[in-house]
Structures are given as C-alpha cells and as structure tokens.
C-alpha cells in the first residue's frame, strides 16, 4: 500500500504542476492550448535522451538522439527548457494570426501530428515503442533506502518542486503582468487600446507554462524510467483541462482540488478499485467518456467550478497610507 | 476653431494641434468607409464628430486610434507620425479611446480595470512580475492610490469590487472613461459614449468630458445626440459618405445646409 500511495503522490504532484501551468495559459490568458501535452512530452523525451548514454551497448534495443549521460539535475533543467522552447515555437506559429476558435483547432492538430511523427520516426525517440531504462535520479540511494523509501524520497522531491511551481504561480498571480493577461483574455481590442501588447504577454505565458510542463514531464520520466507516445495522447490535455474546469479556472486551490478529483480519485483510484467490465480496454475507454460528460456537466451546472476565481478586492490592493493619498486628503 | 459658442474658458485657448489627420482613407474590402478625411484637434478642445449612420465616423476614430489601418493618409500625433503604429503603441503615446460597445474587462473588478490601465506597459512586464522590485511595489501602490481617487472623482467607488460583467450599461461607460484617464491621455477618442446610458448618467459623462478637457486633454467624441454635442463640444466636425463636409462651432454647423442635406440624404 505504501508503494502505491507514494506512486500516487508522485503522479499527483506531476499532474498538479502541469495543471497549474495549463491554468496560466487557459485560465489567465484564455488560450485553448489543446497541444499542451506536447510540451510535457518534450520535457520527458529530452530528459530521457540527455540522461541516457549514447545509443548502443546496453541500450542497443532502442534508438534515439543525443545520449549525453548528463548527471542529475541537469536533465531536469533540459526538460524545463525543452518544454519552454516547444511552447514558444507553438505559440509563435499559432497565437498571432489566428482567432481563438481556430487556435484551438490548430493546437489539436499539432498534438495529433506530433504524436504520429514521433511514433513513425524510430531514430528520434525510438518510435512507438518509446524509450526505456531512463536513469533515475538519486538511484544510488535505492540500496540504502530500499524501494519503498526511495519512492517516498522521490515523492518528497517532486512535492518540493511542486511547491516551487506553486510559489512561482502565486507570485505571478497577483502581478500587473497577470492582470494585463486577463484583460487581454476578456477584450483584446480594449487591452490594446490601453497600451497592452497581448501578443508578447501570451508568448511569455506560453513559455513559462511550457517550462513548468516540461519540468513535470522530466519529473515523471525520472520516476517511471520510460516514455512512449502512448503516455501523451492528445486526450491527456483534456483530462488536465477537466480538472481545471471542475476545480475552478484561475484559482490555484481550485485547480488543486479539480486535479485531485479527476486525475487521482477518478482516473487512478477507479482503475484500482473498479472491476474491469466487457472486453479488454472497455473500462479505460469508459473513463474517457465519463470525463467528457463530467466536463459538460460542470460547464452546465457550475461553470466557475468548485472554487471559483477569487475576487480581488480593492482593500487588498490599496495601501492604507501613501504619499499620493496623503496629498489627496 | 473656437467660435462664438465655444465652451472653453478664456484662459484655455487651444494651442497647436495635438492631432493632425490628413487625407485619411479606410477601406473594408471594396467599401471605402473614409474617403480622404482630414481633421486637426488642438489641446484643450472637445470636438464633436457627427454625421448620419455609415458616414465613416467610427472608422475615422479607428484610423486615429490604430484599430483600423488607414489605406492612405497620415496621422500625426504630438508632432510624430503614428500612421504605421499599432494601437498599443499609440496608447502608450497618449491616444486613448472608448468603443461603441463599452469595453470593460468582464473578469476583472472595476478597480483592477483601472489598475491595468494605470500600471501601463512598464507595470505589466514579466520581469517586474518575477523580480517584484521595491520600485515596482512603489509604483503599484501609487497606481492603486490614483485609481481610488479616480473612482471617487467618477463617484463609482461603491462598485470598485464589482466584476465588469456585473455592471450596468451606464456604469460600464463610466468605468471605460475612468480607465482611459488612468493612462493620462493627451487625446481621448470617445465613440458614442452615451448610447444605452440613463439620462442622469448622460449628464454626468458630459460633465466629466468637460472636466477632462480642462486638464489639457483633447477629446474627439462621436455622438448622435445633438443636445450632448451642443452642451459639451467646442467645435463640431460633420462627416458624410466618408468625407468631412463641415467644421465649425455647433451653432454655425447647425445653420449650414450641408448638415441638413447629409442627414436627409
């Protein structure tokens, strides 16, 4: 049970980091980034290929680029960078000239095409078989701590990174930058008429969100030691998004609650406790059907989620005393 | 030019034009909405832009504000050619505007709406958000204090914590204008600010326009109510079929044949 709980803890932290990243892009900036999972996958793949040694020898069963044998934590930094770069590239192509509904379609197409390309090109990341035997960080501690202890160590490490992510998101959350992003989300022409440049702000939030997503991908592959196209199907983005919408868009704690309910309570726990029904794979398929229905129900009955976006009151933003106020008085 | 019915006080005679738009053409596909219109606005002056529907008033406003790209012509603001600049760059130079359909950020509170404008491009930089320097904190505090004063001035402090989506039509107009003031405009473009506004608020918005003008802000206002135009404008420009057909005091324009013809055409 301890093994299972530590695994769930790691998954939850990884999912949460990704959800906060997507919430920045979707909740704050209003970008329907249906290709979000690409940035997480980019981080995971890059983590794997820079942590693995050169292709051949013990890893001759798989083909991949780089193989730099970088020591930890460098692969994690590379993962974050890769997520950011992929997000930036996606944003440069998609964000400027297209309307939001077209953007959503283009993002979705990117996600599908990328999955097909990576599956077909064996020389890149070993095609549809994916990469395995990715070195785990702190692996030398496995012998002293045992597998269970190591799992909890990794869960703790992931939680610390997750807290760092929360700190970043909270810091940005109350800033003028975030407010300008939300303004551009609500009315782009109005924001531009006030001197805000939405194109730059959106690329920035895309880059930061991409970095956090890449980091989450790196943390995940460092834990499970393997990564393949099956792990990052485009539908994964919708699962993250369902958690955000259920919990409360633009509310960090809402995203926390929604992610726990959808990704853990619903997806992980049901897989463990509910019996498999019908032909193999039917239960998993039904989970996705229920996620879709859940999304519709939330939008219909509680569009602002369980914990709606918190109203920022004037009293929290206004100083009690300031030279300007004194002058006015 | 100010004439016998000017609303300007004797100490506030207009100076050199803050805005000079010359031979502006705006086309939407094959339709020429503005066909070589020219206009100058000195500071401080409230200029009314009137004309029948489809005259090209809003399109001219959009060409000055940067929301529509002029197919030809030139917009000079404060001595600088801004014809090729995007709207956010023009706003940073002091050209602020409101829209026909009031633009309020619905997911932000009224106070936040004002802060977005007040902090400007420097206050909304990512670097500032990441570093949170004392200088930025001081700027945010000063902007918040200023926003509170503007809310008081517009007598809308009681809705400071309301979301944009919770406001009435008149309140949205007031917030939109108040928001523009947070950026210290040199030229304010108001596109039908009285549409859908209760009569008592129409009067208030008019009073605010005069008060803003007295702070050396030029105002170009598109409005269909002649009562409003007559009460707040120093000068009236008349447009029809994309061209400027008259320019003068309210009284002289109202006497002119061209205006009557344009409205009856």
Coordinates of C-alpha atoms in Angstrom, one line a residue:
Chain A
X1 CA 0.0 0.0 0.0
X2 CA 2.8 2.3 0.9
X3 CA 4.3 1.7 -2.6
X4 CA 1.0 2.5 -4.2
X5 CA 0.5 5.7 -2.2
X6 CA 4.0 7.0 -2.9
X7 CA 3.4 6.4 -6.6
X8 CA 0.1 8.2 -6.4
X9 CA 1.8 11.1 -4.6
X10 CA 4.3 11.5 -7.4
X11 CA 1.7 11.3 -10.1
X12 CA -0.4 13.9 -8.2
X13 CA 2.5 16.3 -7.9
X14 CA 3.4 15.9 -11.6
X15 CA -0.3 16.4 -12.7
X16 CA -0.7 19.4 -10.4
X17 CA 2.4 21.1 -11.8
X18 CA 1.1 20.5 -15.3
X19 CA -2.4 21.7 -14.3
X20 CA -1.1 25.0 -12.8
X21 CA 0.9 25.5 -16.0
X22 CA -2.1 24.9 -18.2
X23 CA -4.2 27.1 -16.0
X24 CA -1.8 30.0 -16.6
X25 CA -2.3 29.6 -20.3
X26 CA -6.0 28.8 -20.3
X27 CA -7.3 30.5 -17.2
X28 CA -5.3 33.7 -17.2
X29 CA -4.7 34.1 -20.9
X30 CA -7.7 32.3 -22.4
X31 CA -5.5 30.3 -24.8
X32 CA -7.2 27.0 -25.7
X33 CA -3.9 25.1 -25.7
X34 CA -5.1 21.7 -26.8
X35 CA -1.4 20.9 -27.6
X36 CA -0.4 21.3 -24.0
X37 CA 0.6 17.7 -23.6
X38 CA 3.2 18.2 -26.3
X39 CA 5.2 20.5 -24.0
X40 CA 5.1 17.9 -21.2
X41 CA 6.2 15.2 -23.7
X42 CA 9.0 17.4 -25.0
X43 CA 10.3 17.7 -21.4
X44 CA 10.0 14.0 -20.8
X45 CA 11.8 13.0 -24.0
X46 CA 14.5 15.5 -23.6
X47 CA 15.1 14.4 -20.0
X48 CA 15.3 10.8 -21.2
X49 CA 17.8 11.4 -24.1
X50 CA 20.1 13.6 -22.2
X51 CA 20.1 11.3 -19.1
X52 CA 20.6 8.1 -21.2
X53 CA 24.1 7.3 -22.5
X54 CA 24.8 7.1 -26.2
X55 CA 22.5 4.8 -28.2
X56 CA 24.0 1.3 -28.4
X57 CA 25.7 -1.0 -25.9
X58 CA 23.3 -1.8 -23.1
X59 CA 20.6 0.4 -24.7
X60 CA 21.1 -1.1 -28.2
X61 CA 17.5 -2.2 -28.2
X62 CA 16.4 1.4 -28.7
X63 CA 17.4 4.3 -31.0
X64 CA 17.4 7.9 -30.0
X65 CA 19.2 11.2 -30.5
X66 CA 21.8 12.8 -28.2
X67 CA 22.5 10.3 -25.4
X68 CA 24.5 12.8 -23.4
X69 CA 24.7 10.9 -20.0
X70 CA 24.1 14.2 -18.1
X71 CA 24.1 13.9 -14.4
X72 CA 21.1 14.9 -12.3
X73 CA 19.7 17.6 -12.1
X74 CA 20.8 18.8 -15.5
X75 CA 18.3 16.6 -17.4
X76 CA 15.6 18.2 -15.4
X77 CA 16.7 21.7 -16.4
X78 CA 16.9 20.5 -20.0
X79 CA 13.4 19.1 -19.7
X80 CA 12.1 22.5 -18.5
X81 CA 14.0 24.3 -21.3
X82 CA 12.7 21.9 -23.9
X83 CA 9.1 22.4 -22.7
X84 CA 9.5 26.2 -22.9
X85 CA 11.1 26.1 -26.4
X86 CA 8.4 23.8 -27.8
X87 CA 5.7 26.0 -26.3
X88 CA 7.3 29.1 -27.7
X89 CA 7.5 27.6 -31.2
X90 CA 3.9 26.5 -30.9
X91 CA 2.9 30.0 -29.8
X92 CA 4.8 31.8 -32.5
X93 CA 3.0 29.8 -35.1
X94 CA -0.4 29.7 -33.6
X95 CA -1.0 32.7 -31.3
X96 CA -0.5 35.7 -33.6
X97 CA -2.6 35.5 -36.7
X98 CA -5.5 33.2 -35.7
X99 CA -8.7 33.7 -33.9
X100 CA -9.2 31.7 -30.7
X101 CA -11.5 29.0 -32.1
X102 CA -9.1 28.4 -35.0
X103 CA -6.2 28.4 -32.5
X104 CA -7.9 25.5 -30.6
X105 CA -8.2 23.5 -33.9
X106 CA -4.6 24.2 -34.8
X107 CA -3.3 23.2 -31.4
X108 CA -5.3 19.9 -31.6
X109 CA -3.9 19.2 -35.0
X110 CA -0.3 19.8 -33.8
X111 CA -0.9 17.4 -30.9
X112 CA -2.1 14.7 -33.3
X113 CA 0.5 15.3 -35.9
X114 CA 3.4 15.3 -33.4
X115 CA 2.3 12.0 -31.9
X116 CA 2.2 10.4 -35.4
X117 CA 5.6 11.8 -36.3
X118 CA 7.3 10.7 -33.1
X119 CA 5.7 7.3 -33.5
X120 CA 6.8 6.9 -37.1
X121 CA 10.3 8.2 -36.7
X122 CA 12.2 5.5 -34.9
X123 CA 15.6 7.3 -35.0
X124 CA 14.2 10.3 -32.9
X125 CA 12.8 8.8 -29.7
X126 CA 12.6 5.1 -30.6
X127 CA 9.2 5.5 -32.4
X128 CA 6.0 4.0 -30.9
X129 CA 8.0 1.6 -28.6
X130 CA 9.3 4.7 -26.8
X131 CA 12.3 5.0 -24.5
X132 CA 13.1 2.8 -21.6
X133 CA 15.8 2.3 -18.9
X134 CA 16.0 6.0 -18.3
X135 CA 18.3 6.6 -15.4
X136 CA 16.5 7.6 -12.2
X137 CA 17.9 10.4 -10.0
X138 CA 19.3 9.5 -6.6
X139 CA 19.3 5.9 -7.7
X140 CA 22.3 5.1 -5.5
X141 CA 20.0 5.7 -2.5
X142 CA 17.8 2.8 -3.6
X143 CA 20.1 0.3 -1.9
X144 CA 20.2 2.1 1.4
X145 CA 16.6 3.3 1.5
X146 CA 15.0 0.3 -0.2
X147 CA 12.4 0.6 -3.0
X148 CA 9.7 1.9 -0.7
X149 CA 12.0 4.5 0.9
X150 CA 13.2 5.6 -2.4
X151 CA 9.7 6.1 -3.7
X152 CA 8.9 8.3 -0.8
X153 CA 12.1 10.2 -1.3
X154 CA 11.2 10.9 -4.9
X155 CA 7.6 11.8 -3.9
X156 CA 9.1 14.3 -1.4
X157 CA 11.4 15.7 -4.1
X158 CA 8.5 16.1 -6.5
X159 CA 6.4 17.8 -3.8
X160 CA 9.2 20.3 -3.2
X161 CA 9.4 21.1 -7.0
X162 CA 5.6 21.3 -7.0
X163 CA 5.7 23.9 -4.1
X164 CA 8.3 25.8 -6.0
X165 CA 5.9 25.8 -9.0
X166 CA 3.1 27.0 -6.8
X167 CA 5.3 29.8 -5.4
X168 CA 6.0 30.9 -8.9
X169 CA 2.4 30.8 -10.0
X170 CA 1.2 32.6 -6.9
X171 CA 3.9 35.3 -7.3
X172 CA 2.9 35.9 -10.9
X173 CA -0.8 35.6 -10.0
X174 CA -1.1 38.9 -8.2
X175 CA 1.1 40.9 -10.6
X176 CA 0.3 43.6 -13.1
X177 CA 1.5 41.2 -15.8
X178 CA -1.1 38.6 -14.9
X179 CA -3.8 41.3 -14.7
X180 CA -2.9 42.5 -18.2
X181 CA -3.1 38.9 -19.5
X182 CA -6.6 38.6 -18.0
X183 CA -7.6 41.9 -19.5
X184 CA -6.4 40.7 -23.0
X185 CA -8.3 37.5 -22.4
X186 CA -11.5 39.4 -21.8
X187 CA -11.2 42.0 -24.5
X188 CA -8.1 42.0 -26.7
X189 CA -9.0 45.2 -28.6
X190 CA -9.8 47.0 -25.3
X191 CA -6.5 45.9 -23.8
X192 CA -4.5 47.0 -26.9
X193 CA -6.3 50.4 -26.7
X194 CA -4.8 50.8 -23.2
X195 CA -1.2 50.1 -24.3
X196 CA -1.1 46.4 -23.5
X197 CA 0.6 44.2 -26.1
X198 CA -1.3 40.8 -25.9
X199 CA 1.0 39.0 -28.4
X200 CA 4.1 39.5 -26.2
X201 CA 2.2 38.6 -23.0
X202 CA 0.8 35.4 -24.5
X203 CA 4.1 34.2 -25.8
X204 CA 5.6 34.8 -22.3
X205 CA 2.8 32.9 -20.5
X206 CA 3.2 30.2 -23.1
X207 CA 7.0 29.9 -22.5
X208 CA 6.6 29.8 -18.7
X209 CA 3.7 27.4 -18.8
X210 CA 5.8 25.3 -21.3
X211 CA 8.7 25.2 -18.9
X212 CA 6.6 24.0 -16.0
X213 CA 5.0 21.4 -18.2
X214 CA 8.4 20.3 -19.4
X215 CA 9.6 20.1 -15.8
X216 CA 6.6 17.9 -15.0
X217 CA 7.4 15.6 -17.9
X218 CA 11.0 15.4 -16.7
X219 CA 9.9 14.5 -13.2
X220 CA 7.6 11.8 -14.4
X221 CA 10.0 10.1 -16.7
X222 CA 12.7 10.3 -14.0
X223 CA 10.3 8.3 -11.8
X224 CA 8.9 5.7 -14.2
X225 CA 12.1 5.4 -16.3
X226 CA 10.2 5.1 -19.6
X227 CA 8.3 7.2 -22.0
X228 CA 6.4 6.5 -25.2
X229 CA 3.7 8.1 -27.5
X230 CA 1.0 6.2 -25.6
X231 CA 1.8 8.3 -22.5
X232 CA 1.0 11.6 -24.1
X233 CA -2.0 11.2 -26.3
X234 CA -3.8 14.5 -27.0
X235 CA -6.7 13.4 -24.8
X236 CA -4.4 13.8 -21.8
X237 CA -4.7 17.5 -22.2
X238 CA -8.5 17.2 -21.9
X239 CA -8.1 15.3 -18.6
X240 CA -5.9 18.1 -17.2
X241 CA -8.4 20.7 -18.5
X242 CA -11.3 18.9 -17.0
X243 CA -9.6 19.1 -13.6
X244 CA -9.0 22.8 -14.0
X245 CA -12.6 23.5 -15.1
X246 CA -14.1 21.3 -12.4
X247 CA -11.9 22.8 -9.6
X248 CA -12.1 26.4 -10.7
X249 CA -10.4 28.2 -13.6
X250 CA -7.8 30.7 -12.4
X251 CA -7.9 29.5 -8.8
X252 CA -4.8 27.7 -7.7
X253 CA -6.6 25.8 -5.0
X254 CA -9.5 25.0 -7.3
X255 CA -7.0 23.5 -9.7
X256 CA -5.6 21.5 -6.8
X257 CA -9.0 20.1 -5.9
X258 CA -10.0 19.5 -9.5
X259 CA -6.8 17.8 -10.4
X260 CA -7.1 15.5 -7.4
X261 CA -10.7 14.6 -8.2
X262 CA -10.1 13.9 -11.9
X263 CA -6.6 12.7 -12.1
X264 CA -6.3 10.8 -8.9
X265 CA -9.7 10.0 -7.4
X266 CA -11.3 9.4 -10.7
X267 CA -8.6 8.0 -13.0
X268 CA -6.2 6.3 -10.7
X269 CA -8.4 5.0 -7.9
X270 CA -11.1 3.8 -10.3
X271 CA -8.5 1.9 -12.2
X272 CA -7.5 0.2 -9.0
X273 CA -10.9 -0.5 -7.3
X274 CA -13.4 -0.8 -10.1
X275 CA -13.7 -4.2 -11.8
X276 CA -12.9 -4.5 -15.5
X277 CA -16.0 -4.9 -17.5
X278 CA -16.7 -6.1 -21.0
X279 CA -13.9 -6.6 -23.5
X280 CA -10.3 -5.6 -22.6
X281 CA -9.9 -1.8 -22.6
X282 CA -13.6 -1.0 -22.3
X283 CA -13.3 0.3 -18.8
X284 CA -10.5 2.6 -19.7
X285 CA -12.5 3.9 -22.7
X286 CA -15.5 4.5 -20.5
X287 CA -13.4 6.6 -18.1
X288 CA -12.8 9.0 -21.0
X289 CA -16.4 9.0 -21.9
X290 CA -17.2 9.9 -18.3
X291 CA -14.5 12.6 -18.3
X292 CA -16.2 14.2 -21.3
X293 CA -19.6 14.0 -19.6
X294 CA -18.2 15.4 -16.4
X295 CA -16.8 18.4 -18.4
X296 CA -20.2 19.1 -19.9
X297 CA -22.0 18.8 -16.6
X298 CA -19.6 21.2 -14.9
X299 CA -19.9 23.8 -17.7
X300 CA -23.7 23.5 -17.5
X301 CA -24.2 23.4 -13.7
X302 CA -21.2 25.1 -12.2
X303 CA -19.3 27.0 -14.9
X304 CA -17.0 28.6 -12.5
X305 CA -16.0 25.3 -10.8
X306 CA -15.9 24.1 -7.2
X307 CA -13.7 27.0 -6.1
X308 CA -14.3 30.0 -8.4
X309 CA -11.7 32.5 -9.2
X310 CA -11.3 34.7 -6.2
X311 CA -12.4 38.3 -6.4
X312 CA -9.5 40.7 -5.8
X313 CA -10.9 43.3 -3.5
X314 CA -9.8 46.9 -3.6
X315 CA -8.9 46.9 0.1
X316 CA -6.2 44.2 -0.6
X317 CA -4.6 46.2 -3.4
X318 CA -4.9 49.7 -2.0
X319 CA -2.3 50.8 0.5
X320 CA -3.6 52.0 3.9
X321 CA -1.4 55.1 3.6
X322 CA 0.7 56.5 0.8
X323 CA 2.1 59.9 -0.2
X324 CA -0.5 60.1 -3.0
X325 CA -3.4 59.5 -0.7
X326 CA -2.0 62.0 1.8
X327 CA -1.8 64.6 -0.9
X328 CA -5.3 63.9 -1.9
X329 CA -6.5 64.2 1.6
Chain B
X1 CA -11.6 76.6 -34.2
X2 CA -13.4 78.0 -31.2
X3 CA -16.2 80.3 -32.1
X4 CA -19.0 82.3 -30.5
X5 CA -20.4 79.2 -28.8
X6 CA -17.2 77.7 -27.5
X7 CA -17.3 76.0 -24.1
X8 CA -13.6 76.9 -23.5
X9 CA -12.8 79.4 -20.8
X10 CA -10.8 82.4 -21.8
X11 CA -7.6 81.1 -20.2
X12 CA -7.8 77.8 -22.1
X13 CA -7.5 78.8 -25.7
X14 CA -6.3 76.0 -27.9
X15 CA -2.7 75.6 -28.7
X16 CA -1.0 73.9 -31.7
X17 CA -2.9 70.7 -32.8
X18 CA -2.1 67.6 -30.8
X19 CA -3.6 65.6 -33.6
X20 CA -3.5 66.1 -37.3
X21 CA -5.1 63.5 -39.6
X22 CA -4.8 64.3 -43.2
X23 CA -6.4 62.6 -46.3
X24 CA -7.3 59.5 -44.3
X25 CA -8.8 56.7 -46.4
X26 CA -10.1 53.5 -44.7
X27 CA -11.3 50.6 -46.8
X28 CA -13.0 47.4 -45.8
X29 CA -12.7 45.2 -48.9
X30 CA -14.3 47.1 -51.7
X31 CA -16.1 49.6 -49.4
X32 CA -14.5 52.9 -48.8
X33 CA -15.6 53.9 -45.3
X34 CA -13.4 57.0 -45.0
X35 CA -12.5 58.8 -48.2
X36 CA -9.8 61.4 -47.7
X37 CA -11.0 62.9 -44.4
X38 CA -8.8 65.5 -42.7
X39 CA -9.0 66.7 -39.2
X40 CA -6.9 68.7 -36.7
X41 CA -7.5 68.8 -32.9
X42 CA -5.8 71.3 -30.7
X43 CA -5.5 71.0 -26.9
X44 CA -7.6 71.6 -25.0
X45 CA -10.7 71.2 -27.1
X46 CA -13.7 68.9 -27.1
X47 CA -14.5 68.2 -30.8
X48 CA -17.8 66.5 -31.7
X49 CA -17.8 64.3 -34.8
X50 CA -21.3 63.9 -36.1
X51 CA -22.9 62.6 -39.2
X52 CA -25.5 60.1 -40.4
X53 CA -25.1 56.3 -39.9
X54 CA -22.4 55.0 -42.3
X55 CA -20.7 58.4 -42.6
X56 CA -17.4 56.9 -41.5
X57 CA -17.1 58.5 -38.1
X58 CA -16.2 55.3 -36.2
X59 CA -13.8 54.3 -39.0
X60 CA -12.0 57.6 -38.7
X61 CA -11.8 57.2 -35.0
X62 CA -10.4 53.7 -35.5
X63 CA -7.8 55.0 -38.0
X64 CA -6.7 57.6 -35.5
X65 CA -6.6 55.0 -32.6
X66 CA -4.9 52.4 -34.8
X67 CA -7.6 49.8 -34.6
X68 CA -8.1 50.2 -38.4
X69 CA -5.1 50.6 -40.7
X70 CA -5.5 53.7 -43.0
X71 CA -5.2 52.7 -46.6
X72 CA -3.7 56.1 -47.3
X73 CA -3.2 59.4 -45.5
X74 CA -1.3 60.4 -42.4
X75 CA -1.9 60.6 -38.7
X76 CA 0.4 62.9 -36.8
X77 CA 0.2 63.0 -33.0
X78 CA 2.1 65.4 -30.9
X79 CA 4.4 66.1 -33.9
X80 CA 5.1 62.4 -34.5
X81 CA 3.9 60.4 -37.5
X82 CA 2.0 57.5 -35.9
X83 CA 0.3 56.2 -39.1
X84 CA 2.1 52.9 -39.0
X85 CA 2.0 52.3 -35.3
X86 CA -0.2 49.5 -33.8
X87 CA -2.9 50.6 -31.3
X88 CA -0.9 49.7 -28.1
X89 CA 1.9 51.9 -29.3
X90 CA -0.4 54.8 -29.9
X91 CA -2.0 54.3 -26.5
X92 CA 1.5 54.5 -24.9
X93 CA 1.9 57.9 -26.6
X94 CA -1.3 59.2 -25.2
X95 CA -4.1 58.3 -27.7
X96 CA -6.8 56.5 -25.6
X97 CA -10.2 55.5 -26.7
X98 CA -13.5 54.0 -25.8
X99 CA -15.6 51.8 -28.0
X100 CA -19.1 51.9 -29.4
X101 CA -19.9 48.8 -27.3
X102 CA -18.3 49.6 -24.0
X103 CA -15.1 47.7 -23.5
X104 CA -14.8 46.6 -19.9
X105 CA -12.7 43.6 -18.8
X106 CA -15.6 41.4 -17.5
X107 CA -13.4 39.0 -15.5
X108 CA -11.7 41.8 -13.6
X109 CA -13.1 44.0 -10.9
X110 CA -13.6 47.7 -11.6
X111 CA -10.6 48.5 -9.5
X112 CA -8.5 46.0 -11.4
X113 CA -9.8 47.5 -14.7
X114 CA -8.3 50.8 -13.6
X115 CA -5.1 49.2 -12.5
X116 CA -4.5 47.6 -15.9
X117 CA -4.6 51.0 -17.5
X118 CA -2.7 52.8 -14.7
X119 CA 0.3 50.4 -14.4
X120 CA 0.8 50.7 -18.2
X121 CA 3.3 48.7 -20.2
X122 CA 6.1 49.0 -17.6
X123 CA 3.9 47.8 -14.8
X124 CA 2.7 44.8 -16.8
X125 CA 6.2 43.5 -17.7
X126 CA 7.1 39.9 -16.9
X127 CA 10.4 40.9 -15.5
X128 CA 8.7 43.1 -12.9
X129 CA 6.3 40.3 -12.0
X130 CA 9.2 37.9 -11.4
X131 CA 11.5 40.2 -9.6
X132 CA 8.9 42.2 -7.6
X133 CA 11.4 45.1 -7.0
X134 CA 10.7 47.8 -4.4
X135 CA 10.4 50.3 -7.2
X136 CA 7.6 48.2 -8.8
X137 CA 5.9 47.9 -5.4
X138 CA 6.0 51.7 -5.0
X139 CA 4.6 52.1 -8.5
X140 CA 1.8 49.7 -7.8
X141 CA 0.9 51.5 -4.5
X142 CA 0.9 54.8 -6.3
X143 CA -1.3 53.5 -9.1
X144 CA -3.7 51.9 -6.6
X145 CA -4.0 55.2 -4.7
X146 CA -4.6 57.1 -8.0
X147 CA -7.2 54.5 -9.1
X148 CA -9.0 55.1 -5.8
X149 CA -9.0 58.9 -6.4
X150 CA -10.3 58.4 -10.0
X151 CA -13.1 56.2 -8.7
X152 CA -14.1 58.8 -6.2
X153 CA -14.0 61.5 -8.8
X154 CA -16.4 59.5 -11.0
X155 CA -18.4 58.6 -7.9
X156 CA -18.2 54.9 -8.6
X157 CA -16.1 53.8 -5.5
X158 CA -19.1 51.7 -4.4
X159 CA -18.7 49.4 -7.4
X160 CA -14.9 49.1 -7.1
X161 CA -15.1 45.4 -6.2
X162 CA -17.8 44.6 -8.8
X163 CA -16.7 42.5 -11.8
X164 CA -17.0 44.1 -15.2
X165 CA -19.8 41.6 -16.1
X166 CA -21.9 42.8 -13.1
X167 CA -22.1 46.5 -14.3
X168 CA -25.0 48.3 -15.9
X169 CA -24.6 50.0 -19.3
X170 CA -24.0 53.4 -17.8
X171 CA -21.5 52.1 -15.2
X172 CA -19.6 50.4 -18.0
X173 CA -19.3 53.7 -19.8
X174 CA -18.0 55.5 -16.7
X175 CA -15.5 52.7 -16.0
X176 CA -14.3 52.8 -19.6
X177 CA -13.7 56.6 -19.5
X178 CA -12.2 56.4 -16.0
X179 CA -9.9 53.7 -17.2
X180 CA -8.6 55.9 -20.0
X181 CA -7.9 58.6 -17.5
X182 CA -5.6 56.3 -15.6
X183 CA -3.2 56.4 -18.6
X184 CA -3.0 60.2 -18.5
X185 CA -4.2 60.7 -22.1
X186 CA -3.3 63.6 -24.3
X187 CA -6.1 62.7 -26.7
X188 CA -9.3 60.9 -25.8
X189 CA -11.4 59.3 -28.5
X190 CA -15.0 58.6 -27.3
X191 CA -17.2 56.5 -29.6
X192 CA -20.8 57.1 -28.8
X193 CA -20.3 57.2 -25.0
X194 CA -23.9 58.0 -24.3
X195 CA -25.5 55.0 -26.1
X196 CA -27.7 53.0 -23.7
X197 CA -26.9 55.3 -20.8
X198 CA -29.6 56.6 -18.4
X199 CA -30.3 60.3 -18.7
X200 CA -28.8 61.3 -15.3
X201 CA -25.6 59.5 -16.3
X202 CA -25.5 61.2 -19.7
X203 CA -25.3 64.5 -17.9
X204 CA -22.5 63.2 -15.6
X205 CA -20.5 61.8 -18.5
X206 CA -20.8 65.2 -20.2
X207 CA -19.6 66.9 -17.1
X208 CA -16.6 64.5 -16.9
X209 CA -15.8 65.3 -20.5
X210 CA -15.6 69.0 -19.8
X211 CA -13.5 68.3 -16.6
X212 CA -11.1 66.1 -18.5
X213 CA -10.7 68.8 -21.2
X214 CA -9.8 71.3 -18.6
X215 CA -6.8 69.1 -17.7
X216 CA -5.4 69.9 -21.2
X217 CA -6.7 66.7 -22.7
X218 CA -8.1 67.0 -26.3
X219 CA -11.3 65.0 -26.8
X220 CA -12.9 63.8 -30.1
X221 CA -16.4 62.5 -29.4
X222 CA -18.7 60.7 -31.8
X223 CA -22.2 61.2 -30.7
X224 CA -25.7 61.2 -32.2
X225 CA -27.4 63.3 -29.6
X226 CA -27.2 66.9 -30.7
X227 CA -28.1 68.0 -27.2
X228 CA -25.0 66.4 -25.9
X229 CA -22.8 67.7 -28.7
X230 CA -24.2 71.2 -28.2
X231 CA -23.6 71.2 -24.5
X232 CA -20.0 69.9 -24.3
X233 CA -18.3 70.5 -27.6
X234 CA -16.2 73.5 -28.5
X235 CA -16.3 72.6 -32.2
X236 CA -18.2 70.2 -34.4
X237 CA -16.9 68.3 -37.4
X238 CA -19.5 66.8 -39.8
X239 CA -18.9 63.7 -41.9
X240 CA -21.0 62.2 -44.7
X241 CA -20.1 59.5 -47.1
X242 CA -16.6 59.2 -45.7
X243 CA -15.7 62.9 -46.1
X244 CA -15.6 65.9 -43.8
X245 CA -18.3 68.2 -45.1
X246 CA -18.3 70.9 -42.4
X247 CA -16.2 72.1 -39.5
X248 CA -17.1 74.9 -37.1
X249 CA -19.0 75.8 -34.0
X250 CA -22.1 74.0 -33.1
X251 CA -24.3 76.9 -34.0
X252 CA -22.7 77.5 -37.3
X253 CA -22.8 73.9 -38.3
X254 CA -26.4 73.6 -37.3
X255 CA -27.2 76.5 -39.6
X256 CA -25.3 75.0 -42.5
X257 CA -27.2 73.5 -45.5
X258 CA -24.6 70.7 -45.8
X259 CA -25.6 69.1 -42.5
X260 CA -29.3 69.1 -43.3
X261 CA -28.6 67.6 -46.7
X262 CA -26.3 64.9 -45.2
X263 CA -28.9 63.8 -42.7
X264 CA -31.8 63.9 -45.2
X265 CA -29.8 62.2 -47.9

